[in-house]
Amino acid sequence: MAEDKRRPHHRAVDRIAALLGAATTDPRGLTLTELARAIDAPLSSVQKLAYGLVASGFLDERDGRYTIGPLSAVLERRSGRNSVRDFDRDQLDALHARTGAGALLVVRIGDDAVNIESVGLSDAAAFADSTRWRHPLPSTAGGRVLLAYMPERPRREWVAENLRDDPERTMALLDELDAIRSGGVAVGPSGPLRPDLESVAVPLFRAGEVVASVALTQPRTGAGRTLDELHDALMEATRDHRTPGGDSSTFRE
C-alpha cells in the first residue's frame, strides 16, 4: 500500500481554523456561545482560544462579538499576496507624489500599531519598520489615531494599564486623544518612536467603525511642505473613507 503523503491534521489547528471560519459567517460577529455551537466545541475551550486569537490579532472583539481581526491582512500584505481591496498602494503613491512625504496605511493589532503598507519612507524609517513592524499605539501619529477611536472603556483601560506610573504623561495623552476625536485628525510631532519626524494622520471608517488610519510623515526640519499642506492633501485623498456613517465598503473586505 502506498504511503500517504498528505500532511497530517492537528486537532488544535483544525479547531482554530474552524473558529476563524465561523467568525466570518456574520458581519456582526459571533458570541462565544455561538462560536462554540458553530464548531461543536466546549465553551470553555472556545473561550481560551478566542482570547488568544484576539491577543494575537487574528480575531477582533467588540461588545462580546468576535470577528476576523487585522492580522490576516497584515500577513497577506507583508507576504506580497494582497487580495484585500482597501485604500491601496496607488492612493499612497499619489499622496507621496503630491506631497513628497512618506505615506502609510496603519492598523491596530492588540496594543500595537502596524504599518501594512508604506510609500516614500526614508531608508532609516523603512529599516525600522521592517525590523520591528509592531509599534506601541502612542508611538506614532497613525497609532494615536487608532487609540483615540477605540471605544471609551477599553481606551481608558489601555491608558490606565500602560501609563499607570506616569500620571503627567497619562493626562497629556488623554487630552491629545480627545483632540484627535474632536478634530478627526492627528497633527504634529510623529511621536517618541521618531521624534525627528512630524506627521498628519486620519482615521478610515467602515460601517461606522475605524478600521485603519492613513498618515503622512516628513522630517521636522527641511521638509518641502507645511503640515497644513499635508493636512489638505490627506483630507482630500481620504474624503470617501472618513465619514462614520458613510459607505466605505471598498476599504476592507
GROMACS .gro file of C-alpha atoms in nm:
model
  253
    1MET     CA    1   0.000   0.000   0.000
    2ALA     CA    2   0.140   0.339  -0.099
    3GLU     CA    3   0.245   0.569   0.180
    4ASP     CA    4   0.003   0.855   0.247
    5LYS     CA    5   0.195   1.174   0.162
    6ARG     CA    6  -0.075   1.408   0.288
    7ARG     CA    7   0.010   1.644   0.572
    8PRO     CA    8  -0.146   1.519   0.896
    9HIS     CA    9  -0.416   1.726   1.065
   10HIS     CA   10  -0.363   1.869   1.411
   11ARG     CA   11  -0.668   1.888   1.633
   12ALA     CA   12  -0.584   2.225   1.788
   13VAL     CA   13  -0.500   2.378   1.449
   14ASP     CA   14  -0.820   2.241   1.297
   15ARG     CA   15  -1.021   2.388   1.582
   16ILE     CA   16  -0.856   2.730   1.542
   17ALA     CA   17  -0.920   2.718   1.166
   18ALA     CA   18  -1.284   2.629   1.228
   19LEU     CA   19  -1.314   2.910   1.481
   20LEU     CA   20  -1.173   3.165   1.238
   21GLY     CA   21  -1.402   3.038   0.965
   22ALA     CA   22  -1.705   3.064   1.191
   23ALA     CA   23  -1.615   3.424   1.275
   24THR     CA   24  -1.658   3.517   0.908
   25THR     CA   25  -2.016   3.395   0.882
   26ASP     CA   26  -2.186   3.704   1.025
   27PRO     CA   27  -2.069   4.063   0.963
   28ARG     CA   28  -2.177   4.150   1.318
   29GLY     CA   29  -1.957   3.876   1.460
   30LEU     CA   30  -2.050   3.582   1.682
   31THR     CA   31  -2.067   3.549   2.059
   32LEU     CA   32  -1.859   3.286   2.237
   33THR     CA   33  -2.169   3.071   2.275
   34GLU     CA   34  -2.243   3.099   1.903
   35LEU     CA   35  -1.883   3.019   1.814
   36ALA     CA   36  -1.887   2.712   2.039
   37ARG     CA   37  -2.210   2.595   1.878
   38ALA     CA   38  -2.079   2.660   1.529
   39ILE     CA   39  -1.769   2.443   1.572
   40ASP     CA   40  -1.927   2.195   1.815
   41ALA     CA   41  -1.671   2.254   2.088
   42PRO     CA   42  -1.690   2.315   2.465
   43LEU     CA   43  -1.749   2.679   2.555
   44SER     CA   44  -1.453   2.681   2.794
   45SER     CA   45  -1.215   2.567   2.519
   46VAL     CA   46  -1.354   2.816   2.269
   47GLN     CA   47  -1.319   3.098   2.522
   48LYS     CA   48  -0.948   3.026   2.575
   49LEU     CA   49  -0.883   3.002   2.202
   50ALA     CA   50  -1.083   3.318   2.127
   51TYR     CA   51  -0.898   3.520   2.390
   52GLY     CA   52  -0.566   3.405   2.249
   53LEU     CA   53  -0.671   3.483   1.892
   54VAL     CA   54  -0.780   3.834   1.994
   55ALA     CA   55  -0.448   3.892   2.168
   56SER     CA   56  -0.259   3.785   1.855
   57GLY     CA   57  -0.478   3.987   1.618
   58PHE     CA   58  -0.644   3.701   1.431
   59LEU     CA   59  -0.980   3.790   1.589
   60ASP     CA   60  -1.130   4.120   1.695
   61GLU     CA   61  -1.380   4.153   1.981
   62ARG     CA   62  -1.639   4.427   2.027
   63ASP     CA   63  -1.923   4.414   2.276
   64GLY     CA   64  -1.881   4.039   2.321
   65ARG     CA   65  -1.894   3.959   1.948
   66TYR     CA   66  -1.596   3.818   1.759
   67THR     CA   67  -1.499   3.898   1.401
   68ILE     CA   68  -1.188   3.843   1.191
   69GLY     CA   69  -0.905   4.069   1.312
   70PRO     CA   70  -0.645   4.262   1.112
   71LEU     CA   71  -0.350   4.024   1.144
   72SER     CA   72  -0.453   3.810   0.845
   73ALA     CA   73  -0.449   4.119   0.624
   74VAL     CA   74  -0.114   4.226   0.769
   75LEU     CA   75   0.044   3.889   0.693
   76GLU     CA   76  -0.104   3.887   0.345
   77ARG     CA   77   0.022   4.237   0.270
   78ARG     CA   78   0.370   4.173   0.402
   79SER     CA   79   0.396   3.846   0.208
   80GLY     CA   80   0.310   4.024  -0.117
   81ARG     CA   81  -0.006   3.814  -0.165
   82ASN     CA   82  -0.251   4.102  -0.149
   83SER     CA   83  -0.618   4.038  -0.217
   84VAL     CA   84  -0.751   4.299   0.028
   85ARG     CA   85  -0.935   4.572  -0.159
   86ASP     CA   86  -0.878   4.880   0.051
   87PHE     CA   87  -0.705   5.217   0.050
   88ASP     CA   88  -0.449   5.077  -0.188
   89ARG     CA   89  -0.089   5.143  -0.278
   90ASP     CA   90  -0.185   5.354  -0.578
   91GLN     CA   91  -0.352   5.602  -0.345
   92LEU     CA   92  -0.049   5.605  -0.116
   93ASP     CA   93   0.173   5.654  -0.423
   94ALA     CA   94  -0.041   5.951  -0.529
   95LEU     CA   95  -0.017   6.107  -0.182
   96HIS     CA   96   0.360   6.067  -0.180
   97ALA     CA   97   0.393   6.209  -0.532
   98ARG     CA   98   0.181   6.512  -0.439
   99THR     CA   99   0.348   6.591  -0.106
  100GLY     CA  100   0.689   6.429  -0.105
  101ALA     CA  101   0.604   6.287   0.237
  102GLY     CA  102   0.607   5.923   0.340
  103ALA     CA  103   0.258   5.773   0.321
  104LEU     CA  104   0.147   5.486   0.546
  105LEU     CA  105  -0.159   5.268   0.598
  106VAL     CA  106  -0.182   5.162   0.963
  107VAL     CA  107  -0.397   4.908   1.151
  108ARG     CA  108  -0.423   4.815   1.520
  109ILE     CA  109  -0.331   4.471   1.649
  110GLY     CA  110  -0.389   4.449   2.022
  111ASP     CA  111  -0.184   4.723   2.187
  112ASP     CA  112   0.025   4.786   1.876
  113ALA     CA  113   0.009   4.982   1.551
  114VAL     CA  114   0.121   4.801   1.235
  115ASN     CA  115   0.210   4.967   0.904
  116ILE     CA  116   0.064   4.729   0.646
  117GLU     CA  117   0.164   4.947   0.350
  118SER     CA  118   0.406   5.236   0.309
  119VAL     CA  119   0.546   5.452   0.030
  120GLY     CA  120   0.831   5.703   0.030
  121LEU     CA  121   0.981   5.630   0.372
  122SER     CA  122   1.342   5.723   0.437
  123ASP     CA  123   1.594   5.437   0.449
  124ALA     CA  124   1.609   5.463   0.829
  125ALA     CA  125   1.231   5.459   0.869
  126ALA     CA  126   1.191   5.170   0.624
  127PHE     CA  127   1.460   4.971   0.807
  128ALA     CA  128   1.299   5.036   1.145
  129ASP     CA  129   0.961   4.932   1.009
  130SER     CA  130   1.097   4.610   0.858
  131THR     CA  131   1.281   4.503   1.173
  132ARG     CA  132   1.010   4.597   1.422
  133TRP     CA  133   0.675   4.603   1.247
  134ARG     CA  134   0.458   4.632   1.559
  135HIS     CA  135   0.485   4.961   1.748
  136PRO     CA  136   0.310   5.076   2.069
  137LEU     CA  137  -0.001   5.272   1.972
  138PRO     CA  138   0.107   5.610   2.116
  139SER     CA  139   0.447   5.599   1.947
  140THR     CA  140   0.324   5.718   1.604
  141ALA     CA  141   0.055   5.954   1.478
  142GLY     CA  142  -0.128   5.674   1.298
  143GLY     CA  143  -0.125   5.465   1.614
  144ARG     CA  144  -0.259   5.750   1.827
  145VAL     CA  145  -0.549   5.793   1.585
  146LEU     CA  146  -0.636   5.426   1.626
  147LEU     CA  147  -0.607   5.454   2.005
  148ALA     CA  148  -0.822   5.768   2.005
  149TYR     CA  149  -1.104   5.590   1.825
  150MET     CA  150  -1.107   5.280   2.042
  151PRO     CA  151  -1.434   5.251   2.239
  152GLU     CA  152  -1.418   5.467   2.552
  153ARG     CA  153  -1.390   5.195   2.816
  154PRO     CA  154  -1.110   4.990   2.652
  155ARG     CA  155  -0.930   5.313   2.560
  156ARG     CA  156  -0.924   5.434   2.919
  157GLU     CA  157  -0.836   5.086   3.044
  158TRP     CA  158  -0.546   5.076   2.799
  159VAL     CA  159  -0.414   5.412   2.916
  160ALA     CA  160  -0.453   5.319   3.283
  161GLU     CA  161  -0.274   4.987   3.233
  162ASN     CA  162   0.013   5.114   3.019
  163LEU     CA  163   0.080   5.453   3.176
  164ARG     CA  164  -0.020   5.398   3.539
  165ASP     CA  165   0.325   5.505   3.669
  166ASP     CA  166   0.334   5.834   3.476
  167PRO     CA  167   0.029   6.049   3.564
  168GLU     CA  168   0.160   6.353   3.376
  169ARG     CA  169   0.206   6.157   3.055
  170THR     CA  170  -0.131   5.989   3.106
  171MET     CA  171  -0.316   6.320   3.127
  172ALA     CA  172  -0.127   6.463   2.829
  173LEU     CA  173  -0.211   6.158   2.616
  174LEU     CA  174  -0.578   6.161   2.716
  175ASP     CA  175  -0.600   6.530   2.622
  176GLU     CA  176  -0.440   6.455   2.285
  177LEU     CA  177  -0.677   6.165   2.219
  178ASP     CA  178  -0.974   6.392   2.295
  179ALA     CA  179  -0.837   6.647   2.049
  180ILE     CA  180  -0.793   6.382   1.779
  181ARG     CA  181  -1.152   6.262   1.814
  182SER     CA  182  -1.279   6.620   1.817
  183GLY     CA  183  -1.088   6.726   1.506
  184GLY     CA  184  -1.076   6.392   1.327
  185VAL     CA  185  -0.701   6.424   1.272
  186ALA     CA  186  -0.364   6.399   1.447
  187VAL     CA  187  -0.122   6.677   1.353
  188GLY     CA  188   0.226   6.747   1.492
  189PRO     CA  189   0.535   6.554   1.604
  190SER     CA  190   0.525   6.192   1.493
  191GLY     CA  191   0.594   6.063   1.843
  192PRO     CA  192   0.861   5.901   2.060
  193LEU     CA  193   0.944   5.636   1.801
  194ARG     CA  194   1.069   5.902   1.555
  195PRO     CA  195   1.100   6.240   1.731
  196ASP     CA  196   1.274   6.379   1.422
  197LEU     CA  197   0.956   6.346   1.215
  198GLU     CA  198   0.623   6.531   1.201
  199SER     CA  199   0.301   6.373   1.081
  200VAL     CA  200  -0.062   6.412   0.987
  201ALA     CA  201  -0.292   6.109   1.031
  202VAL     CA  202  -0.665   6.048   0.987
  203PRO     CA  203  -0.898   5.755   1.057
  204LEU     CA  204  -1.060   5.538   0.791
  205PHE     CA  205  -1.412   5.416   0.866
  206ARG     CA  206  -1.608   5.110   0.761
  207ALA     CA  207  -1.969   5.067   0.871
  208GLY     CA  208  -1.924   5.334   1.136
  209GLU     CA  209  -1.608   5.189   1.288
  210VAL     CA  210  -1.245   5.291   1.243
  211VAL     CA  211  -1.060   5.006   1.072
  212ALA     CA  212  -0.730   5.180   0.991
  213SER     CA  213  -0.555   5.514   0.968
  214VAL     CA  214  -0.358   5.685   0.692
  215ALA     CA  215  -0.058   5.900   0.781
  216LEU     CA  216   0.179   6.135   0.603
  217THR     CA  217   0.516   6.189   0.766
  218GLN     CA  218   0.820   6.404   0.689
  219PRO     CA  219   1.132   6.546   0.862
  220ARG     CA  220   1.059   6.823   1.113
  221THR     CA  221   1.329   7.038   0.953
  222GLY     CA  222   1.394   7.096   0.584
  223ALA     CA  223   1.067   6.948   0.456
  224GLY     CA  224   0.926   7.077   0.131
  225ARG     CA  225   0.566   7.103   0.256
  226THR     CA  226   0.399   7.253   0.559
  227LEU     CA  227   0.181   7.046   0.789
  228ASP     CA  228  -0.119   7.243   0.662
  229GLU     CA  229  -0.039   7.129   0.307
  230LEU     CA  230  -0.005   6.767   0.420
  231HIS     CA  231  -0.334   6.803   0.606
  232ASP     CA  232  -0.518   6.933   0.300
  233ALA     CA  233  -0.378   6.662   0.072
  234LEU     CA  234  -0.465   6.385   0.318
  235MET     CA  235  -0.816   6.515   0.377
  236GLU     CA  236  -0.883   6.525   0.005
  237ALA     CA  237  -0.744   6.178  -0.060
  238THR     CA  238  -0.940   6.013   0.222
  239ARG     CA  239  -1.266   6.204   0.187
  240ASP     CA  240  -1.471   5.895   0.098
  241HIS     CA  241  -1.331   5.696   0.391
  242ARG     CA  242  -1.363   5.943   0.678
  243THR     CA  243  -1.742   5.954   0.720
  244PRO     CA  244  -1.852   5.739   1.018
  245GLY     CA  245  -2.195   5.678   0.869
  246GLY     CA  246  -2.080   5.660   0.511
  247ASP     CA  247  -2.021   5.365   0.281
  248SER     CA  248  -1.655   5.268   0.280
  249SER     CA  249  -1.715   4.907   0.191
  250THR     CA  250  -1.438   4.929  -0.068
  251PHE     CA  251  -1.189   4.983   0.210
  252ARG     CA  252  -1.185   4.636   0.350
  253GLU     CA  253  -1.348   4.305   0.266
   0.00000   0.00000   0.00000
